Short mmCIF file of C-alpha atoms and ligand atoms in Angstrom, two decimals:
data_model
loop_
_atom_site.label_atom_id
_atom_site.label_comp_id
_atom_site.label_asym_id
_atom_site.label_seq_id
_atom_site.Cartn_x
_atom_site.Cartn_y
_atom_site.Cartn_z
CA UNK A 1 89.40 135.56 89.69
CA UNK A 2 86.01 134.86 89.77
CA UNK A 3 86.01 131.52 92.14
CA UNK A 4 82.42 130.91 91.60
CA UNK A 5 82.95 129.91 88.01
CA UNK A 6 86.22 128.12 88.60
CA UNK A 7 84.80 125.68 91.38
CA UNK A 8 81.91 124.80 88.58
CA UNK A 9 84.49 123.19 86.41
CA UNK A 10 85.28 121.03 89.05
CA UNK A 11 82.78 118.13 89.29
CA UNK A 12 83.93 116.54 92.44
CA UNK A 13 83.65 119.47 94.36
CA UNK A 14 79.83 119.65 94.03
CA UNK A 15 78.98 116.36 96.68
CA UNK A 16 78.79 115.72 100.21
CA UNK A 17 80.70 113.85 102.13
CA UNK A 18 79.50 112.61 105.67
CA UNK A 19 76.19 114.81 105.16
CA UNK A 20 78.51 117.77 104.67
CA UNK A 21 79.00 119.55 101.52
CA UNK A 22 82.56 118.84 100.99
CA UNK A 23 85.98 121.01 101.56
CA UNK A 24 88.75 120.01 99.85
CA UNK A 25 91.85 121.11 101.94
CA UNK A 26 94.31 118.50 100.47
CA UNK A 27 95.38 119.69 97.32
CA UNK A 28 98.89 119.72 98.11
CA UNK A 29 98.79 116.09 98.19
CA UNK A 30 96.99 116.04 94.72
CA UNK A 31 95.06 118.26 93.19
CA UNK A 32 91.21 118.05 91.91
CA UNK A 33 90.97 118.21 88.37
CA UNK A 34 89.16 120.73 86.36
CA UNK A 35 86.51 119.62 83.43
CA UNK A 36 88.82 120.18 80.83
CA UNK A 37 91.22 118.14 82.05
CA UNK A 38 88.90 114.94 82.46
CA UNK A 39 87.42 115.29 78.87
CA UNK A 40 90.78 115.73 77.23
CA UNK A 41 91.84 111.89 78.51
CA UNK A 42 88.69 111.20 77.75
CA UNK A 43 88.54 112.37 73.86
CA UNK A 44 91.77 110.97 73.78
CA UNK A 45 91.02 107.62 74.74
CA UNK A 46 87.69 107.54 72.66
CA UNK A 47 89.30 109.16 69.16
CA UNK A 48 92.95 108.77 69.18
CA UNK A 49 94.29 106.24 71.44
CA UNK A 50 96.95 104.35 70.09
CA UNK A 51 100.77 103.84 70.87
CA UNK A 52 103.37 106.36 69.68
CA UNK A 53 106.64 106.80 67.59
CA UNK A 54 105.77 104.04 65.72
CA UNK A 55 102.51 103.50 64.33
CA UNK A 56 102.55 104.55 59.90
CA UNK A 57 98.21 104.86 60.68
CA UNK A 58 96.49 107.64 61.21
CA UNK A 59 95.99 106.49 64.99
CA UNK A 60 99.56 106.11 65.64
CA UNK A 61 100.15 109.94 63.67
CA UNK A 62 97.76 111.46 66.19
CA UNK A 63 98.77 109.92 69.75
CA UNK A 64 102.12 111.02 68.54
CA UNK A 65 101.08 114.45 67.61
CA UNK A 66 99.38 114.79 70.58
CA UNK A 67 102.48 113.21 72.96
CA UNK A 68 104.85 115.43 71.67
CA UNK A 69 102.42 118.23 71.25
CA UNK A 70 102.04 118.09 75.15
CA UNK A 71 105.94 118.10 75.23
CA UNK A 72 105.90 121.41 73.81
CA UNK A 73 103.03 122.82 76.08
CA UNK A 74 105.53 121.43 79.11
CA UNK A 75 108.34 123.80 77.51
CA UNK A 76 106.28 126.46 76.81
CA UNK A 77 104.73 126.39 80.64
CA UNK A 78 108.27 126.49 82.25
CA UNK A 79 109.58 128.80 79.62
CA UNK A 80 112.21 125.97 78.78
CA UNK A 81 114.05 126.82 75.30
CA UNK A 82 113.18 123.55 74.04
CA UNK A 83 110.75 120.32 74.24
CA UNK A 84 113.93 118.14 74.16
CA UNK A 85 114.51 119.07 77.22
CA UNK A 86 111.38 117.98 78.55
CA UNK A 87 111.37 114.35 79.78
CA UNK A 88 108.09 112.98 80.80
CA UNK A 89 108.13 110.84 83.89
CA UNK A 90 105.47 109.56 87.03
CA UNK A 91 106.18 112.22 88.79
CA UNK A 92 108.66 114.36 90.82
CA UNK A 93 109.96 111.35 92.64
CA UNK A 94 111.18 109.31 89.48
CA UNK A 95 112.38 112.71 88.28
CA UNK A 96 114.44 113.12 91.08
CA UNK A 97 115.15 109.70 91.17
CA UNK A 98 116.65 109.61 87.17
CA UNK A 99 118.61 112.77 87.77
CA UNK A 100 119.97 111.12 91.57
CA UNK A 101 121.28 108.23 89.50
CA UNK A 102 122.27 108.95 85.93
CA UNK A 103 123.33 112.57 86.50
CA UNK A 104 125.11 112.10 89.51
CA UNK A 105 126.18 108.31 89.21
CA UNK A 106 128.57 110.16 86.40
CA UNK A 107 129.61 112.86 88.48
CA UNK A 108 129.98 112.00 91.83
CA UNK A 109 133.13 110.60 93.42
CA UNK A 110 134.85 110.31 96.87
CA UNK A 111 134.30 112.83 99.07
CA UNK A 112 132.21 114.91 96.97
CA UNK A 113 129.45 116.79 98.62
CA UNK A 114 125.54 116.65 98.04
CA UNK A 115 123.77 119.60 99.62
CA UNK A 116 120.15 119.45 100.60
CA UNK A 117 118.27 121.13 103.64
CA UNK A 118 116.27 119.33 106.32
CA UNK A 119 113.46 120.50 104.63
CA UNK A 120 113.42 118.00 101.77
CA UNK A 121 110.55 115.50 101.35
CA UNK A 122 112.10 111.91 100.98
CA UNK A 123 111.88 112.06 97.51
CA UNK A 124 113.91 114.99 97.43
CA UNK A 125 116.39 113.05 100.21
CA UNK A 126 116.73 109.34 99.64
CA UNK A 127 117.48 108.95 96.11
CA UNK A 128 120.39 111.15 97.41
CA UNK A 129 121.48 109.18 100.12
CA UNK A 130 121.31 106.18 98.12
CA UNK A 131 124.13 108.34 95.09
CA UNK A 132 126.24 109.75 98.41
CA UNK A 133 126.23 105.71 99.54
CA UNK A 134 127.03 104.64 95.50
CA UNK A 135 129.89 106.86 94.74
CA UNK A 136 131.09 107.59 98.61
CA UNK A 137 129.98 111.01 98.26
CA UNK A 138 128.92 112.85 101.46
CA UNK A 139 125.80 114.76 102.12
CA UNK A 140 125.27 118.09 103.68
CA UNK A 141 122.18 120.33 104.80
CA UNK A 142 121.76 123.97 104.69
CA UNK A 143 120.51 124.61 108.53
CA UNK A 144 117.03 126.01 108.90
CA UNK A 145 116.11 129.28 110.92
CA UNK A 146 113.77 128.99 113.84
CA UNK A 147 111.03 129.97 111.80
CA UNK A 148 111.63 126.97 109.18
CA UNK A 149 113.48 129.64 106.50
CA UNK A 150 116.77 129.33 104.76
CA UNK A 151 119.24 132.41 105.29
CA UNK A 152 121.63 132.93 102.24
CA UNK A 153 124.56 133.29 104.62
CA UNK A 154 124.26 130.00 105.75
CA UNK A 155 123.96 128.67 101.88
CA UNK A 156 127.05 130.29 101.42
CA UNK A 157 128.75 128.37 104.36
CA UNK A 158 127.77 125.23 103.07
CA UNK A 159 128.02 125.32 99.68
CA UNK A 160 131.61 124.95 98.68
CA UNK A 161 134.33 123.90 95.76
CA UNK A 162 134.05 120.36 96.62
CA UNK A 163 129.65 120.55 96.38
CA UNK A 164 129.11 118.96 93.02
CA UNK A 165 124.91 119.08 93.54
CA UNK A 166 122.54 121.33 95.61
CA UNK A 167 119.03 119.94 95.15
CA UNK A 168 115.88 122.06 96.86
CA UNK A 169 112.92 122.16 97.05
CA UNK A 170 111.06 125.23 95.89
CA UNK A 171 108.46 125.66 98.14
CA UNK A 172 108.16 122.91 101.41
CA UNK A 173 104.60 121.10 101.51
CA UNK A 174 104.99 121.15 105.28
CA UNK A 175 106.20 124.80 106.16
CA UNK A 176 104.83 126.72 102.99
CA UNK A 177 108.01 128.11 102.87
CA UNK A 178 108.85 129.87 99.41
CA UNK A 179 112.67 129.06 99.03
CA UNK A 180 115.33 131.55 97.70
CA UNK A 181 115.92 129.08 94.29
CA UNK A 182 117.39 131.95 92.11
CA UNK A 183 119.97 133.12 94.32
CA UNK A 184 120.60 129.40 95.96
CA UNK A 185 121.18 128.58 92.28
CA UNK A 186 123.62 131.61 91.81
CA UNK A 187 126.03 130.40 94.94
CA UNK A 188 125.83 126.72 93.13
CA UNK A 189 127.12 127.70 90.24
CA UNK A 190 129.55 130.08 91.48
CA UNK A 191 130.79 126.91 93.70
CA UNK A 192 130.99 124.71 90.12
CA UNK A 193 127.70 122.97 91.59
CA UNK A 194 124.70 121.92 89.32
CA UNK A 195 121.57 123.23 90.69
CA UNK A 196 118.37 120.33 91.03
CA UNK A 197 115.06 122.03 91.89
CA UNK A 198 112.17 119.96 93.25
CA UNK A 199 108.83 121.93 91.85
CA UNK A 200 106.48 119.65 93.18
CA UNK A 201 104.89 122.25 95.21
CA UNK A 202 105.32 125.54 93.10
CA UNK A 203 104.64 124.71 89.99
CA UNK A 204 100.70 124.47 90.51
CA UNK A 205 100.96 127.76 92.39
CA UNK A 206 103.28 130.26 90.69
CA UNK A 207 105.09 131.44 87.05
CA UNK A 208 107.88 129.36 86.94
CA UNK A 209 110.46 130.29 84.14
CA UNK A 210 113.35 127.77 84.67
CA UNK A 211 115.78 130.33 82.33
CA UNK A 212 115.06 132.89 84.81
CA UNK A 213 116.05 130.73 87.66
CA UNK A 214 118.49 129.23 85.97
CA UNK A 215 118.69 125.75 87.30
CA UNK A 216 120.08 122.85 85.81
CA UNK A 217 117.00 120.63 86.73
CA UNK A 218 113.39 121.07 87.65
CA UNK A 219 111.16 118.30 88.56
CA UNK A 220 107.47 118.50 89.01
CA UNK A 221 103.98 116.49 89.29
CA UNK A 222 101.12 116.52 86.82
CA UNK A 223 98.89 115.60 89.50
CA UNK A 224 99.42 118.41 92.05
CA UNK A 225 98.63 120.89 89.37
CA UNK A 226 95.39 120.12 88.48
CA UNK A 227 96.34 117.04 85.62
CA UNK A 228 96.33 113.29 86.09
CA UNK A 229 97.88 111.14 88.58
CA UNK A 230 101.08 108.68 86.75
CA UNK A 231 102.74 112.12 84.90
CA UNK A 232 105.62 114.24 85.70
CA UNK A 233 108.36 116.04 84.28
CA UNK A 234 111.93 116.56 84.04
CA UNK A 235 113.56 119.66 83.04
CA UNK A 236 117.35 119.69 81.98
CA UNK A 237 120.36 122.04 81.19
CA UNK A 238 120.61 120.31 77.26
CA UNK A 239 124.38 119.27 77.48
CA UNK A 240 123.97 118.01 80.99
CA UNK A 241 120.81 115.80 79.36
CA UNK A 242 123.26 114.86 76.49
CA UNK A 243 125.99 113.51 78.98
CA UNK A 244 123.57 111.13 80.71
CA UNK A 245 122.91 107.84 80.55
CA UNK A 246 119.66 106.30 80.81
CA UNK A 247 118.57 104.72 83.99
CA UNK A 248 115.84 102.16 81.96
CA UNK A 249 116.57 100.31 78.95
CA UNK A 250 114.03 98.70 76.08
CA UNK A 251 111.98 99.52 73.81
CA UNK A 252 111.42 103.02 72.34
CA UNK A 253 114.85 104.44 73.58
CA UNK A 254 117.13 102.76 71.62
CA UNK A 255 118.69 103.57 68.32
CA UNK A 256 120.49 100.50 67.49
CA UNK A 257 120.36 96.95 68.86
CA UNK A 258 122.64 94.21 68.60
CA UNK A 259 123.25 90.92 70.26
CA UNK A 260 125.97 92.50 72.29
CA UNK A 261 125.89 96.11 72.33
CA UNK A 262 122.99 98.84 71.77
CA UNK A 263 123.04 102.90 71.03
CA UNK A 264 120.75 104.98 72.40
CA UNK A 265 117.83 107.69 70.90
CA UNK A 266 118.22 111.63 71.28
CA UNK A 267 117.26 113.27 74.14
CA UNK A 268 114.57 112.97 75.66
CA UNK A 269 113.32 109.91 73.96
CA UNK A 270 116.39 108.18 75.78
CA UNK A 271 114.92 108.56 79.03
CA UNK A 272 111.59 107.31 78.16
CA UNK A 273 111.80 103.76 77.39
CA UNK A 274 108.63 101.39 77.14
CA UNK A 275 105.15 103.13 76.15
CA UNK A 276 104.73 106.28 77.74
CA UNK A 277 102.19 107.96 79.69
CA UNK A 278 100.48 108.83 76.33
CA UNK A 279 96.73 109.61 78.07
CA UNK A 280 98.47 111.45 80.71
CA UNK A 281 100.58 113.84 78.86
CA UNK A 282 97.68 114.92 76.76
CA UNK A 283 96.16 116.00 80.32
CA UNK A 284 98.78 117.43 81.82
CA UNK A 285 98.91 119.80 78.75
CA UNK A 286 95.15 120.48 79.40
CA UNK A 287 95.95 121.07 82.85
CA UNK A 288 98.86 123.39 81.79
CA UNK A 289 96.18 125.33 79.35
CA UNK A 290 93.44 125.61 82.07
CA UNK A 291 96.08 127.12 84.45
CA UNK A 292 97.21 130.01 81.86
CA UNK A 293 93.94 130.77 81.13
CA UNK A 294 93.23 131.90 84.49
CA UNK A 295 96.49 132.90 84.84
CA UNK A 296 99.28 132.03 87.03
CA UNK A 297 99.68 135.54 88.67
CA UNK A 298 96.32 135.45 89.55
CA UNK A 299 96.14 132.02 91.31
CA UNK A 300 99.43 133.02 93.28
CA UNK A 301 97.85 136.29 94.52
CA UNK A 302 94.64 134.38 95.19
CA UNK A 303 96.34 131.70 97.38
CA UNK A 304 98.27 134.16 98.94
CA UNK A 305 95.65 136.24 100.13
CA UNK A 306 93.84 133.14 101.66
CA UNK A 307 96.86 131.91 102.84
CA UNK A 308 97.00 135.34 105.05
CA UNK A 309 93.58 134.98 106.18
CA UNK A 310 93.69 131.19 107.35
CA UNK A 311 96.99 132.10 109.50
CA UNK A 312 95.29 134.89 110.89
CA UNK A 313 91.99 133.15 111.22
CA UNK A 314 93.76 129.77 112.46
CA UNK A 315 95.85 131.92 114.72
CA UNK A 316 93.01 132.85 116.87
CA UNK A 317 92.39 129.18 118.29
CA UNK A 318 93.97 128.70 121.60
CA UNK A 319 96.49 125.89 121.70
CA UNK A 320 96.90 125.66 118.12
CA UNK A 321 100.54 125.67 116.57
CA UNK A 322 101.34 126.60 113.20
CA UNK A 323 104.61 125.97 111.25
CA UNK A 324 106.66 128.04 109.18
CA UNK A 325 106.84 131.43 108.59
CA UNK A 326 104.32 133.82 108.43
CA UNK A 327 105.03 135.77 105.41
CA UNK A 328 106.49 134.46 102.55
CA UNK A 329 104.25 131.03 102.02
CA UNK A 330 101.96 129.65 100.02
CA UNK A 331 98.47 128.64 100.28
CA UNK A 332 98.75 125.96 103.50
CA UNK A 333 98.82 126.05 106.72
CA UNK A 334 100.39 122.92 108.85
CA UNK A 335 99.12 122.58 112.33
CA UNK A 336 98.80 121.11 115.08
CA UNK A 337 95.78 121.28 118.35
CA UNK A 338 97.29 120.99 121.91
CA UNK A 339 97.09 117.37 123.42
CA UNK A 340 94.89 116.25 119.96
CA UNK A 341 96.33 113.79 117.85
CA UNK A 342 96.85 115.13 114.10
CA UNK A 343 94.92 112.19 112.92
CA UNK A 344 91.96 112.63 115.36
CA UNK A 345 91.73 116.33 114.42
CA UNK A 346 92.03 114.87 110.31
CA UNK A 347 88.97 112.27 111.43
CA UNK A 348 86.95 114.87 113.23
CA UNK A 349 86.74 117.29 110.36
CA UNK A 350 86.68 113.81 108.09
CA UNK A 351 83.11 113.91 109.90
CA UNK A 352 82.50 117.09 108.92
CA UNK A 353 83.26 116.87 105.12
CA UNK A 354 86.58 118.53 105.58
CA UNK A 355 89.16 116.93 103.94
CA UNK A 356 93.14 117.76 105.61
CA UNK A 357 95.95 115.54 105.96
CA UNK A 358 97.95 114.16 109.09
CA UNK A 359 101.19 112.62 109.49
CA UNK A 360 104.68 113.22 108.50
CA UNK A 361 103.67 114.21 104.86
CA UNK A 362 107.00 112.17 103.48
CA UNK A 363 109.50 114.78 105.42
CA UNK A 364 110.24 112.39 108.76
CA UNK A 365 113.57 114.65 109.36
CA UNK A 366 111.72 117.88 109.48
CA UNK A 367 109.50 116.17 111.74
CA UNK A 368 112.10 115.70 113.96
CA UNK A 369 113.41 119.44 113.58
CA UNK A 370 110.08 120.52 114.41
CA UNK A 371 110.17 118.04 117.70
CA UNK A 372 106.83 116.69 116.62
CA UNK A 373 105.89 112.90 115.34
CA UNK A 374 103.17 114.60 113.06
CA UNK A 375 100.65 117.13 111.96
CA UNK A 376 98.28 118.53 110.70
CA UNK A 377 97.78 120.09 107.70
CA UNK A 378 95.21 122.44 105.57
CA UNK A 379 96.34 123.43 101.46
CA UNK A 380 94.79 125.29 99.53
CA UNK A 381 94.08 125.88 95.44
CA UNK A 382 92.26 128.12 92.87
CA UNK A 383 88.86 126.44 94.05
CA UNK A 384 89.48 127.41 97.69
CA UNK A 385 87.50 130.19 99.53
CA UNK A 386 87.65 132.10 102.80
CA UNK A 387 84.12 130.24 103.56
CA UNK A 388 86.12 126.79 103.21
CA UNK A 389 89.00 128.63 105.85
CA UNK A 390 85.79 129.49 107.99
CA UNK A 391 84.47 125.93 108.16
CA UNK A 392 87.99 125.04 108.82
CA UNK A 393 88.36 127.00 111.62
CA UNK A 394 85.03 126.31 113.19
CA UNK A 395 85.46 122.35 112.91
CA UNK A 396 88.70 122.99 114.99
CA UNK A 397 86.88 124.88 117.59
CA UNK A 398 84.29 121.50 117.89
CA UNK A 399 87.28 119.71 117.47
CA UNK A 400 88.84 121.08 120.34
CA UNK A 401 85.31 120.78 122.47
CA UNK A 402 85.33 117.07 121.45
CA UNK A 403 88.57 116.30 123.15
CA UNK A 404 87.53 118.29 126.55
CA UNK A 405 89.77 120.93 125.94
CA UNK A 406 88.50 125.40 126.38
CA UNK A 407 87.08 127.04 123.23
CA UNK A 408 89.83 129.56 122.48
N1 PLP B 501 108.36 116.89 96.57
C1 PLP B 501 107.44 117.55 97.28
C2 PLP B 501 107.78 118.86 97.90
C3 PLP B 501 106.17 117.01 97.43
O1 PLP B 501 105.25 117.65 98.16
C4 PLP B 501 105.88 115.76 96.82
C5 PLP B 501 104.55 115.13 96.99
O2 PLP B 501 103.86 115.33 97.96
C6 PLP B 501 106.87 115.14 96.08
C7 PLP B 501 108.10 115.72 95.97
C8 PLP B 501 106.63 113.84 95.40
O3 PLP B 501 105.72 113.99 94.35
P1 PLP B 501 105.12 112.70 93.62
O4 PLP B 501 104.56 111.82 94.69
O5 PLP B 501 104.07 113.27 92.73
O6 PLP B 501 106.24 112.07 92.88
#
């Protein structure tokens, strides 16, 4: 991968910030977006922009061709066997969200179990608590090892004849942890459960082929991965798609309307009622193209390899903490500096045009398994270098000489 050339296509990467030239260590709360990406929403919106599925003009025939057309590139990027089962949504969260309450409103009864780990960002957890607290359902977690992994033994424990869901998350935006989906799926289904995988955080980073894993769902975020902000999808197992019943109602969705009583579109039109994220679809697909082109494999091994370098490098400063394990993550490193606040250490290297996140980053219980309020935390992409890990590490050591404390 020749980095060089891929930070070019990035425009925003080229500026200062605070009289620093900028380092962009947030990506896994969005992503920056490559060239391609920008001028595809932008051709769109100056030569075809109009609204789809129902326009006879030649406008209409082209947003359309282009919506659906990005459907396919969806399939096509997680190796789905067909764009019906592609539903385009905001993002993982209302993904989540549609499968937490037609899916499982359907489902679920008494007594039922939901099983999630501790893990989860709150997108991944409340829209369950909210189906256990609809149907009476009860929720269970999958306990973590003291290095923030999941063992399959304990999957097995918890997973049993009365789990009717296990959702996951791939890969945890606090503790980089890659999750075992494939084989978590495997006990699921051998327990009768359906299998929901939140792919907010690996999609951007690795191959995923969801009939290799095998999971009944698979959310993710346009925005993470390099596309627009406002687009999503949903991946579904076709007859469990089929069986559900939309969560929004009005125009585009419907088949049939009467006074009284309305029928429903196919899937996935069902799920997408009002007018869709046209614009965004048409750059998620560019985003999906720009990734292949480089090459998933390559961006994995890329992140990977800097990911290995920042722990080690990171490792080095006294009175730092990292979380998570140290092999078997992806390209981020959460943190925190003895006796520093995670948001003075975020402003301090905010002065320094270094651009991390602090807080809870949405996962509040994890928080509390880690017995911390907050932290910091450094993610990486394509664009990143070992030079952006270097100025990393050297803001911390200022950072740490700021707040009075040695220089490890
Ligand atoms: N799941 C995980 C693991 C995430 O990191 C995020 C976003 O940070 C989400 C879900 C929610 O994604 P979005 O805000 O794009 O819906």
């Amino acid at each position: 991968m020749n980095i060089a050339e891929i930070r070019k296509q990035f425009p925003i990467l080229h500026q200062e910030v605070n009289g620093h030239p900028l380092v962009y260590l947030d990506s896994a709360a969005t992503s920056q977006k490559p060239r391609s990406v920008i001028e595809a929403v932008k051709r769109y919106y100056e030569l075809d922009n109009s609204n789809v599925h129902r326009g006879v003009h030649t406008l209409g025939s082209r947003a359309t061709e282009a919506y659906e057309g990005a459907r396919e590139r969806v399939a096509r990027f997680l190796n789905a066997p067909a764009a019906e089962q592609i539903i385009f949504t905001r993002g993982t969260t209302t993904a989540l969200n549609l499968v937490a309450s037609s899916y499982a409103s359907s489902v679920l009864m008494e007594g039922d179990e939901i099983v999630l780990t501790p893990m989860e960002h709150h997108s991944n957890l409340i829209p369950w608590q909210q189906a256990a607290k609809r149907s009476g359902a009860v929720l269970k977690y999958i306990p973590l090892q003291p290095d923030g992994t999941i063992s399959l033994a304990d999957v097995e424990k918890t997973v049993t004849n009365r789990t009717k869901i296990v959702s996951v998350m791939y890969v945890s935006n606090v503790l980089g942890v890659i999750n075992p989906i494939k084989e978590i799926t495997e006990i699921a289904h051998r327990n009768g459960a359906v299998m929901v995988v939140d792919g907010a955080q690996s999609t951007p980073h690795m191959r995923i082929d969801v009939q290799a894993l095998d999971c009944d769902f698979y959310a993710l975020s346009g925005h993470k991965m390099c596309g627009p902000t406002g687009i999503g999808a949903l991946y579904g197992r076709k007859s469990l798609l089929e069986a559900m019943e939309p969560n929004e109602f009005g125009g585009e969705m419907i088949d049939f309307v009467d006074l009284y009583e309305s029928t429903w579109k196919d899937i996935p039109w069902r799920f997408e009622a009002g007018t869709p994220i046209i614009a965004g679809a048409v750059g998620l697909a560019a985003a999906m193209d720009f990734l292949e082109e480089i090459g998933l494999e390559n961006i994995d091994r890329h992140e990977k390899e800097l990911a290995a370098y920042a722990y080690s490098k990171l490792s080095d400063i006294e009175g730092i903490t990292i979380y998570g394990p140290r092999e078997g993550r992806v390209g981020l490193i959460t943190f925190n500096l003895d006796d520093v606040h995670p948001h003075d250490v975020a402003t301090v290297l905010d002065s320094e045009g270094i651009a991390v996140r602090a807080g809870h980053h949405c996962c509040q219980p994890l928080m509390r398994w880690l017995d911390v309020t907050a932290t910091a935390r450094a993610s990486f992409y394509l664009y990143n270098t070992e030079q952006d890990v270097d100025r990393l590490a050297a803001s911390l050591l200022r950072t740490k000489e700021f707040f009075g404390h040695a220089i490890g």
